[in-house]
Short mmCIF file of C-alpha atoms in Angstrom, two decimals:
data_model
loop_
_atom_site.label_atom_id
_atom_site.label_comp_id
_atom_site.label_asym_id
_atom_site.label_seq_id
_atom_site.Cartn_x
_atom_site.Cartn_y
_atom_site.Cartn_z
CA UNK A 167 0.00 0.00 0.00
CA UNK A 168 3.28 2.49 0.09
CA UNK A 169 5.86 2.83 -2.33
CA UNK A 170 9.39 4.12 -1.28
CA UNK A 171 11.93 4.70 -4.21
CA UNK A 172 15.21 6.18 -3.68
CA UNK A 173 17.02 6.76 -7.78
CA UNK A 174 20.32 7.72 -5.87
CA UNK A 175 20.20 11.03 -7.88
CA UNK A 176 19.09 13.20 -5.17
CA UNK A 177 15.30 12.33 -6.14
CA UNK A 178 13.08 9.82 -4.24
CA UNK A 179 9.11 9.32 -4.47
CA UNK A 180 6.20 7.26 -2.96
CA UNK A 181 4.68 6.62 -6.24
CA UNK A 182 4.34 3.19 -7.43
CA UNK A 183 4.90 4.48 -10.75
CA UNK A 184 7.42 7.33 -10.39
CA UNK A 185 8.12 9.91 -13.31
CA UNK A 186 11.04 9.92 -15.68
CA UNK A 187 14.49 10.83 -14.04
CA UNK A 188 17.42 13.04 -15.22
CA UNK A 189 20.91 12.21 -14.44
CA UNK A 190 23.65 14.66 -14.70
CA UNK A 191 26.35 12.73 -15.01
CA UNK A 192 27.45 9.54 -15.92
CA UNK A 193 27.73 6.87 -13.25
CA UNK A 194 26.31 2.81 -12.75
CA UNK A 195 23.67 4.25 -9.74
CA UNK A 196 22.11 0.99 -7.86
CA UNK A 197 17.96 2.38 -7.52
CA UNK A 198 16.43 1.06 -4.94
CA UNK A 199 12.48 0.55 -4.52
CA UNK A 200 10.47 -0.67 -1.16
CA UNK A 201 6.64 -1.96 -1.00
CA UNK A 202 4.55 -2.55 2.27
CA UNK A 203 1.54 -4.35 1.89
CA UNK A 204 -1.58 -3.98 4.61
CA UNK A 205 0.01 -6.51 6.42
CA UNK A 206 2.93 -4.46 7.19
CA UNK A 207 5.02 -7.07 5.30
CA UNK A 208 8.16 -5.46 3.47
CA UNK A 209 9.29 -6.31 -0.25
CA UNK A 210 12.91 -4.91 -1.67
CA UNK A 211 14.01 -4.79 -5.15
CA UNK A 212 17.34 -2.73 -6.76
CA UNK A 213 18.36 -2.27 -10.14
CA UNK A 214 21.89 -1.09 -11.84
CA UNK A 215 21.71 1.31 -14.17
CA UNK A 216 24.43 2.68 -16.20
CA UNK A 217 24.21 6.23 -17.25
CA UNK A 218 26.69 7.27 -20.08
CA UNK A 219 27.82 10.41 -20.22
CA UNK A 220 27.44 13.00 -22.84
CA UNK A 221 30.46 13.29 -25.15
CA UNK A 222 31.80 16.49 -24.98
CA UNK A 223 32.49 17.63 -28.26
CA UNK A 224 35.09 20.60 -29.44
CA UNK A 225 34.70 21.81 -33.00
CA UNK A 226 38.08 23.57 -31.93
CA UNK A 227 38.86 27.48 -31.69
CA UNK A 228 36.97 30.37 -32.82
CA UNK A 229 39.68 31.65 -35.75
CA UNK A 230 40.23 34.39 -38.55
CA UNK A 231 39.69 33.56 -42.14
CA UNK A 232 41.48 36.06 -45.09
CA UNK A 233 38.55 36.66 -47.64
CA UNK A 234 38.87 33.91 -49.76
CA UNK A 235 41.11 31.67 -48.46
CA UNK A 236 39.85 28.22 -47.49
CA UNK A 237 40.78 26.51 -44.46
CA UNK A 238 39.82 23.58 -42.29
CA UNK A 239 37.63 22.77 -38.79
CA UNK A 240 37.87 19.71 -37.03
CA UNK A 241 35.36 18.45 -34.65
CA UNK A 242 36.84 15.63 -31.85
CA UNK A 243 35.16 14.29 -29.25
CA UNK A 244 32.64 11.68 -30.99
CA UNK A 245 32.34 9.09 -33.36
CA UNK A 246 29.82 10.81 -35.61
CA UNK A 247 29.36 14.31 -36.70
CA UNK A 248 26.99 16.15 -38.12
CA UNK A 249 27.95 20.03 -39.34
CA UNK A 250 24.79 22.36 -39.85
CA UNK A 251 24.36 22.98 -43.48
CA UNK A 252 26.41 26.84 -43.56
CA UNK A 253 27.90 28.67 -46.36
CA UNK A 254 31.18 27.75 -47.52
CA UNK A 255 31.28 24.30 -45.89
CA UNK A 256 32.52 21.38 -47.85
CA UNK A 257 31.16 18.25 -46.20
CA UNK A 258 28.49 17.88 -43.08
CA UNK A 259 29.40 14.63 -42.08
CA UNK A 260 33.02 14.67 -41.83
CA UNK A 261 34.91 14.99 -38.43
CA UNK A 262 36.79 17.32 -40.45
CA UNK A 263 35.75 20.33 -43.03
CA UNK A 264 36.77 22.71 -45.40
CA UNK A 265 35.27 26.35 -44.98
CA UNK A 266 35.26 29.29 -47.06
CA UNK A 267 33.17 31.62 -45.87
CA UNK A 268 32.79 35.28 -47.35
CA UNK A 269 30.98 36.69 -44.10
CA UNK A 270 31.14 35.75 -40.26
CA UNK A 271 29.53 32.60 -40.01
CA UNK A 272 29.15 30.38 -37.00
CA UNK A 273 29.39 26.57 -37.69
CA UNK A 274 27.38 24.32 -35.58
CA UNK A 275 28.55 20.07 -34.68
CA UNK A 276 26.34 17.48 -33.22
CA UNK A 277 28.61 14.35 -32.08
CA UNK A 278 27.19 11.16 -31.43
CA UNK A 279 29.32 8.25 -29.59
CA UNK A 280 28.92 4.51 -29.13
CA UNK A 281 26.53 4.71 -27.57
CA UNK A 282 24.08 7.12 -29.21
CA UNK A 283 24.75 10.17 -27.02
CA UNK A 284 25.11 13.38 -28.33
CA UNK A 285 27.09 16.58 -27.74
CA UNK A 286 27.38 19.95 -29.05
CA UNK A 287 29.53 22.52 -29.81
CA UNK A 288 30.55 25.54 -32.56
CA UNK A 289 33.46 27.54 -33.86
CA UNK A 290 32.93 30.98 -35.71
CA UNK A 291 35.10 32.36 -38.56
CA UNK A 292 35.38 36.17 -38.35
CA UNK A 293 36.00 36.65 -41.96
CA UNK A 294 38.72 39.42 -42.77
CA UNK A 295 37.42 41.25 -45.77
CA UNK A 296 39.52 42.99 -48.15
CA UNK A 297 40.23 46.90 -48.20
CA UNK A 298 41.06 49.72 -50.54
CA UNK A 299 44.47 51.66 -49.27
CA UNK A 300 43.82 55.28 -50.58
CA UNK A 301 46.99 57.44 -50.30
CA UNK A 302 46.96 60.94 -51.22
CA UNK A 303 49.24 62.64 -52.50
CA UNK A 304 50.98 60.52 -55.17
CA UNK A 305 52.79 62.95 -56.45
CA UNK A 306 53.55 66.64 -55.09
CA UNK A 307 56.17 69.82 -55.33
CA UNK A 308 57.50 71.42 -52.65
CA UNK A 309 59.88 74.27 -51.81
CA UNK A 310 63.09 73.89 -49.01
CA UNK A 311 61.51 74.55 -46.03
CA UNK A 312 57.70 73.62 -46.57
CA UNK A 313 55.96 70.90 -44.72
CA UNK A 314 53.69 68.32 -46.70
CA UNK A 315 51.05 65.82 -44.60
CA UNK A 316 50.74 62.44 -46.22
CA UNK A 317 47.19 60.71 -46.44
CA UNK A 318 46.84 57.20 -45.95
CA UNK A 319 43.28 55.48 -45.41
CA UNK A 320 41.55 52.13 -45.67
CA UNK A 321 44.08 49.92 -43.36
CA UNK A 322 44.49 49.43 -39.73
CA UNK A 323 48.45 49.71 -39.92
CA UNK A 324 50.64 51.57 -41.50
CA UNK A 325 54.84 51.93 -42.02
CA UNK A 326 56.51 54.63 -43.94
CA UNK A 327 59.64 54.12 -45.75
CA UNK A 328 62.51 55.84 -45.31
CA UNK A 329 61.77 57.88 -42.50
CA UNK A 330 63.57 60.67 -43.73
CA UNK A 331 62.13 63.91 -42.88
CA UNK A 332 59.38 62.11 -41.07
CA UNK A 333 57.61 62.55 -37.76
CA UNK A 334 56.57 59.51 -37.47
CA UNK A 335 56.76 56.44 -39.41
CA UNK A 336 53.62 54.03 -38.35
CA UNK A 337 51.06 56.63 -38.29
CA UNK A 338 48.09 57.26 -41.28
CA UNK A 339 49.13 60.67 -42.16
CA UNK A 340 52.97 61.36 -41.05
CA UNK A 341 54.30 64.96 -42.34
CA UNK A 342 57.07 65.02 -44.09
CA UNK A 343 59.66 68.45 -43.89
CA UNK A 344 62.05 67.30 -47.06
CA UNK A 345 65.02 68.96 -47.54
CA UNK A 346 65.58 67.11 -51.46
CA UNK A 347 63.71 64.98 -53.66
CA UNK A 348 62.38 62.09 -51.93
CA UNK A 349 60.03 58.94 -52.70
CA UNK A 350 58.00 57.38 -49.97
CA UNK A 351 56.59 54.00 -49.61
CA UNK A 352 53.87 53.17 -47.46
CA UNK A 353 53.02 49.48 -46.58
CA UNK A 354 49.90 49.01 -45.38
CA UNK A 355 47.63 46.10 -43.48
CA UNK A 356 44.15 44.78 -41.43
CA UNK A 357 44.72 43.99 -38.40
CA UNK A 358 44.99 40.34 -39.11
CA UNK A 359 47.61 40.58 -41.53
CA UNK A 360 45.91 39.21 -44.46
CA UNK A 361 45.95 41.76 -47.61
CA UNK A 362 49.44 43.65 -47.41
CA UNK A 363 49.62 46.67 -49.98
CA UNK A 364 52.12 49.23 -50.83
CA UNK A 365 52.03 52.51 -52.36
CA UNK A 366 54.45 55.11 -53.60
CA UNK A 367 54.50 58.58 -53.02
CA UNK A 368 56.85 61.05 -54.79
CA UNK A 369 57.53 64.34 -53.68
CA UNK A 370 59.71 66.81 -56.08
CA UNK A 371 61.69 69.46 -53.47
CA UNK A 372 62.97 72.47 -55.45
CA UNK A 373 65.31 75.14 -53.87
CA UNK A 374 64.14 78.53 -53.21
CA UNK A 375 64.95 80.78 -55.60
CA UNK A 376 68.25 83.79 -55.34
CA UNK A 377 67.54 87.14 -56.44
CA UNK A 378 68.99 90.34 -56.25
CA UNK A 379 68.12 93.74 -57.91
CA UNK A 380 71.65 95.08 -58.62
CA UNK A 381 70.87 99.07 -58.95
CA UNK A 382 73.34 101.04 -57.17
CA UNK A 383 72.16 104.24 -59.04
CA UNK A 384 68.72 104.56 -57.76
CA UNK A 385 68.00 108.79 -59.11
CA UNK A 386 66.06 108.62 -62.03
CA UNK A 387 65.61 112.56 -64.46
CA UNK A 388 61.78 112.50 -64.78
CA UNK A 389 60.90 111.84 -67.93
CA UNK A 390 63.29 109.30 -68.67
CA UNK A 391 64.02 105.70 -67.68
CA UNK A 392 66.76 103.68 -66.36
CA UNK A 393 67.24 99.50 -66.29
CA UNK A 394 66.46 97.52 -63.34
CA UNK A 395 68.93 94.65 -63.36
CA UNK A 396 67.70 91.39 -62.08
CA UNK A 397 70.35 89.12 -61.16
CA UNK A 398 69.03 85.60 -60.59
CA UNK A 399 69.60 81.84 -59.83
CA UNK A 400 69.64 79.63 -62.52
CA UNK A 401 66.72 77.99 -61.86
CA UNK A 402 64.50 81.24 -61.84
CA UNK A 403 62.16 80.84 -65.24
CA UNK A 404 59.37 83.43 -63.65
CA UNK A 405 59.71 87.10 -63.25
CA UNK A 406 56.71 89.17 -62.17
CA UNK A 407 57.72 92.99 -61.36
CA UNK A 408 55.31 95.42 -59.77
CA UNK A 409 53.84 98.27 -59.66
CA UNK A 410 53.72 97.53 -63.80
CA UNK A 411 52.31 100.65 -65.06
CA UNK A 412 55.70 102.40 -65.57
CA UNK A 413 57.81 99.61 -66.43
CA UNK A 414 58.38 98.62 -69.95
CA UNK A 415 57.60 95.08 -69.21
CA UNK A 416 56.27 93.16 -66.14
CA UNK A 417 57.53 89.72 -66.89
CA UNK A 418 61.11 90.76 -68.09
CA UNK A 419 64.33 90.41 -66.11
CA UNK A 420 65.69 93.68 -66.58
CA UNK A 421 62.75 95.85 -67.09
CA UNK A 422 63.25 99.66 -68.03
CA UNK A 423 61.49 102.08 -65.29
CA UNK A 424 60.20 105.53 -65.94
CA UNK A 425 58.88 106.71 -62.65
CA UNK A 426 57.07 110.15 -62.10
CA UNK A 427 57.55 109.53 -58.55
CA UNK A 428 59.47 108.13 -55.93
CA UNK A 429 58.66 104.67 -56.70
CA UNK A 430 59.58 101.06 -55.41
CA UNK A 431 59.72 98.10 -57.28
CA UNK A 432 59.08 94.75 -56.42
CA UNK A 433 60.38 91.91 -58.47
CA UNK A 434 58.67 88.37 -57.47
CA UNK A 435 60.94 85.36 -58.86
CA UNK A 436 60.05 81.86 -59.27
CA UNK A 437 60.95 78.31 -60.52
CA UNK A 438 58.97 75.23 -62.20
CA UNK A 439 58.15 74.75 -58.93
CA UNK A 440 56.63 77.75 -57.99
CA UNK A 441 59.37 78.72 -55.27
CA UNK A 442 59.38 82.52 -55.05
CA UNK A 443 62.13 84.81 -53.55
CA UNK A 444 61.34 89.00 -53.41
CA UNK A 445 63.61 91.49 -53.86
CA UNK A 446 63.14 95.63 -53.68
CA UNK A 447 64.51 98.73 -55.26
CA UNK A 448 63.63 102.26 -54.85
CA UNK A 449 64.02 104.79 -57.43
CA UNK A 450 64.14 108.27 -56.25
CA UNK A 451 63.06 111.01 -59.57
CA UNK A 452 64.91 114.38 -60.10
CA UNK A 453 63.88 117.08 -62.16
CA UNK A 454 66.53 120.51 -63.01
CA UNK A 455 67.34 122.10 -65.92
CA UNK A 456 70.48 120.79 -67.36
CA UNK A 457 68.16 117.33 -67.91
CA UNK A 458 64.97 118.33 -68.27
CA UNK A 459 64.29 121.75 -69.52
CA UNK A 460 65.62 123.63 -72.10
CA UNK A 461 65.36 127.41 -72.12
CA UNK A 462 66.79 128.88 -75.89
CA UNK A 463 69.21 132.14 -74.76
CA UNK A 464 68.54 133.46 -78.45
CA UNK A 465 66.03 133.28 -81.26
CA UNK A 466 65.54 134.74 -84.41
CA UNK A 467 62.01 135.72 -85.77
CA UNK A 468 62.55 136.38 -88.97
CA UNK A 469 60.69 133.34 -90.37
CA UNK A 470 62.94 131.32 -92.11
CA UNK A 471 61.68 128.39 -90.16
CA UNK A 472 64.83 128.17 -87.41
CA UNK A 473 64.60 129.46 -84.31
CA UNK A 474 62.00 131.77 -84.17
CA UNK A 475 60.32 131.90 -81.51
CA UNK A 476 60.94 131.84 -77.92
CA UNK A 477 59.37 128.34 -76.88
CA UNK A 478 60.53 126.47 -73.51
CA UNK A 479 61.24 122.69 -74.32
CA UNK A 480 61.82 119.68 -72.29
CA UNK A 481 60.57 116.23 -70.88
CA UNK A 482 59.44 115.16 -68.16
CA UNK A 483 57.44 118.56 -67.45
CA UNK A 484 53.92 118.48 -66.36
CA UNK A 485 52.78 121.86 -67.43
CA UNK A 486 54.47 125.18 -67.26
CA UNK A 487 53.24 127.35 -64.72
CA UNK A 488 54.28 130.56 -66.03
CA UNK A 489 56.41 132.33 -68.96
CA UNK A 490 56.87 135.83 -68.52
CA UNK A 491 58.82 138.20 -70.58
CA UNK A 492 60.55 142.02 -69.85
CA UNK A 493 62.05 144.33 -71.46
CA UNK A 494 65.01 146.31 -70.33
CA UNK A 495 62.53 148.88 -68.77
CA UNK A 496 61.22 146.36 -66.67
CA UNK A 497 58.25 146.13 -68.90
CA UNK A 498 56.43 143.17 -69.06
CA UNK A 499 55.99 142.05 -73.17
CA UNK A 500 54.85 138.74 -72.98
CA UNK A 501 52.99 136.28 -70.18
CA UNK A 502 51.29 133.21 -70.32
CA UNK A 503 50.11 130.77 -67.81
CA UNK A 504 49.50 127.19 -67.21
CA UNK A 505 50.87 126.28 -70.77
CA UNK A 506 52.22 122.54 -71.72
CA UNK A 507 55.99 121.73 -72.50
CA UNK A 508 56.99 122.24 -76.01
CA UNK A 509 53.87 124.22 -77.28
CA UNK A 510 54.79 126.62 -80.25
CA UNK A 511 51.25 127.85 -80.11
CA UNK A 512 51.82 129.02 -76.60
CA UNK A 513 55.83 130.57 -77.36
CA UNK A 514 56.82 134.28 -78.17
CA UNK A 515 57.16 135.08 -81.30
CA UNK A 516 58.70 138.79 -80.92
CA UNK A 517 56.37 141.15 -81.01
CA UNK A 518 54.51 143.59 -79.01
CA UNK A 519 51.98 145.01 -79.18
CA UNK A 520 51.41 144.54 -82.67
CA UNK A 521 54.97 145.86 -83.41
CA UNK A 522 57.61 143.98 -85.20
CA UNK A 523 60.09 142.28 -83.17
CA UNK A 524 63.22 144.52 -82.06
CA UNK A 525 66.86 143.29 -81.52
CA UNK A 526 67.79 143.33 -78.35
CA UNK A 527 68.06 141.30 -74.88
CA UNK A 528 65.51 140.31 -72.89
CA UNK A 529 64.76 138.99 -69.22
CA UNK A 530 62.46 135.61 -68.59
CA UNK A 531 61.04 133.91 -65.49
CA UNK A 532 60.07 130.49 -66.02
CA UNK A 533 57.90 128.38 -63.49
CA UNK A 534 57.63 124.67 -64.34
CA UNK A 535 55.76 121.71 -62.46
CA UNK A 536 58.11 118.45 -63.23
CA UNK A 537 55.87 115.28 -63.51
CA UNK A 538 57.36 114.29 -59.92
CA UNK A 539 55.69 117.94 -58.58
CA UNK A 540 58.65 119.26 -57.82
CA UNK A 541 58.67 123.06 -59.22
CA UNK A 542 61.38 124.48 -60.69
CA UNK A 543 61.75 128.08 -61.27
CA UNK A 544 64.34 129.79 -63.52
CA UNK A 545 65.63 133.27 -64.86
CA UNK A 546 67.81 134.36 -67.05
CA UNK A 547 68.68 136.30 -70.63
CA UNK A 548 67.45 135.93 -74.20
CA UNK A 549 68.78 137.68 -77.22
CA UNK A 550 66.68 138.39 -80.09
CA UNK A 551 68.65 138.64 -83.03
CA UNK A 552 67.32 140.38 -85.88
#
């Protein structure tokens, strides 16, 4: 009328029929069962009963797989295996398989052993995909002196080659301060070293240019010019003089100047490689009479076409100011004002007052404004020769 089982698992009941039991490990356990009838009277049974453990099965490391390479997994543990079907996997039944996978993919075993009992396990191939290595710039120009930050991209490591005028070496984007012509290589890589690449870079270092104005006489007459002298390194194939507007050329080497003012020149100088170098000059303008002006101290109106008339000539003159004319009374004959340089319709022809000319010598004052501003004035005796 009572049951008393004991399964030597932990577990006992007082059913006559007891439920299924789990064992966690593998063992022979000796079960034991008790009955009492109404009578009191006592009945004992046992049984052995061998549990077999689960295999353990290893499908072996999680590992790294270069895109497309193929490479093999092992499972151990069993006598039978069966792989889930999975991308890139060769056989399912085999202890060992091929894989090629083209993404991260997780293979899955099942072992079985001798005795029917099963285990499971699973490696995963973190597939290493391929990369682009960008690398800017392939190709520059520098000068001596400037600083040029190389680009690399797309890789996870990086080594620069020769380290010449680097910073750094193993960095993306090193800076390179060359002092000459140089070409880099950069060899790049993932993290897992699968896909090594390389890429040149060539950078083209030019000097900086030598230039040197060589003027020593810096006065200048207004009205007239003088040669700037550019002397230059031989690798100078650019010139580029300012301010242009009173230079004969702006892209010469030797430009001629012809200032109106205190002016300075700047001449820029490059090479192919666009290296520049500046040099300065100033030219200081000068206006007087022995250059500029010319005053006649006789003339002849008699019209036969040579000298005659009184007419103040020159270069470089702006306008002149005033021309005034006296006889040896003090007598004022002839004036005019504000006239331009070398204007016969403006000169003296003689006369005054309607009379003919008469022979004899007369005083001037002369007041010019030079194209620098200076003004300039002048007196002084002309003979009129009959």
């Amino acid at each position: 009328i009572t049951w008393e089982w004991d399964f030597k698992n932990g577990q006992v009941s007082a059913d006559q029929v007891p439920v299924a039991q789990v064992y966690s490990s593998g063992n022979n356990y000796i079960v034991t069962a008790a009955a009492v009838n109404s009578s009191g009277c006592v009945a004992n049974a046992t049984r052995s009963i061998i549990i077999h453990a689960s295999p353990v099965i290893d499908a072996g490391a999680d590992r790294v797989v270069c895109y497309g390479d193929t490479v093999k997994i092992t499972a151990t543990g069993a006598q039978t295996y069966l792989w889930n079907t999975s991308p890139g996997l060769n056989c399912s039944t085999c202890a060992t398989a091929f894989i090629n996978p083209v993404i991260n993919t997780t293979y899955y075993v099942t072992g079985k052993d001798q005795y029917g009992c099963t285990g499971n396990d699973s490696t995963t191939a973190t597939v290493q995909q391929q990369y682009t290595l960008s690398v800017s710039p392939l190709r520059d120009t520098l000068c001596v002196g400037e600083t040029l930050r190389l680009q690399a991209s797309g890789a996870d490591v990086y080594q620069w080659s020769p380290s010449t005028y680097l910073n750094s070496t193993n960095i993306a984007s090193p800076v390179s301060t060359p002092a000459s012509t140089i070409t880099y290589t950069v060899t790049s890589n993932d993290i897992n070293n699968c896909f090594p690449r390389k890429q040149e870079v060539v950078v083209i270092v030019y000097p900086i240019p030598v230039i040197h104005i060589n003027n020593n006489d810096v006065l200048v007459e207004v009205g007239s010019k003088k040669q700037l002298i550019a002397i230059v390194s031989p690798d100078v194939t650019n010139y580029l003089w300012s301010p242009a507007k009173t230079l004969s050329c702006e892209t010469c080497a030797s430009p001629f100047a012809s200032p109106s003012f205190k002016t300075t020149y700047t001449l820029q100088a490059s090479n192919p490689g666009h290296c520049m170098m500046t040099d300065t000059v100033t030219l200081f303008t000068t206006c007087n009479k022995n250059s500029n002006l010319f005053i006649p101290n006789t003339f002849s109106p008699n019209n036969d076409g040579v000298n005659d008339r009184f007419i103040v000539q020159g270069h470089g003159i702006n306008t002149i100011r005033s021309v005034t004319l006296f006889n040896r009374w003090g007598q004022v004959i002839f004036q005019r004002r504000n006239i331009p340089i070398n204007s016969a319709d403006d000169s003296w022809d003689g006369t005054y007052n309607g009379n003919r000319p008469v022979a004899d010598v007369y005083t001037y004052i002369v007041e010019i404004v030079c194209d620098n501003n200076q003004i300039l004035h002048y007196q002084g005796n002309v003979t009129l020769i009959q």
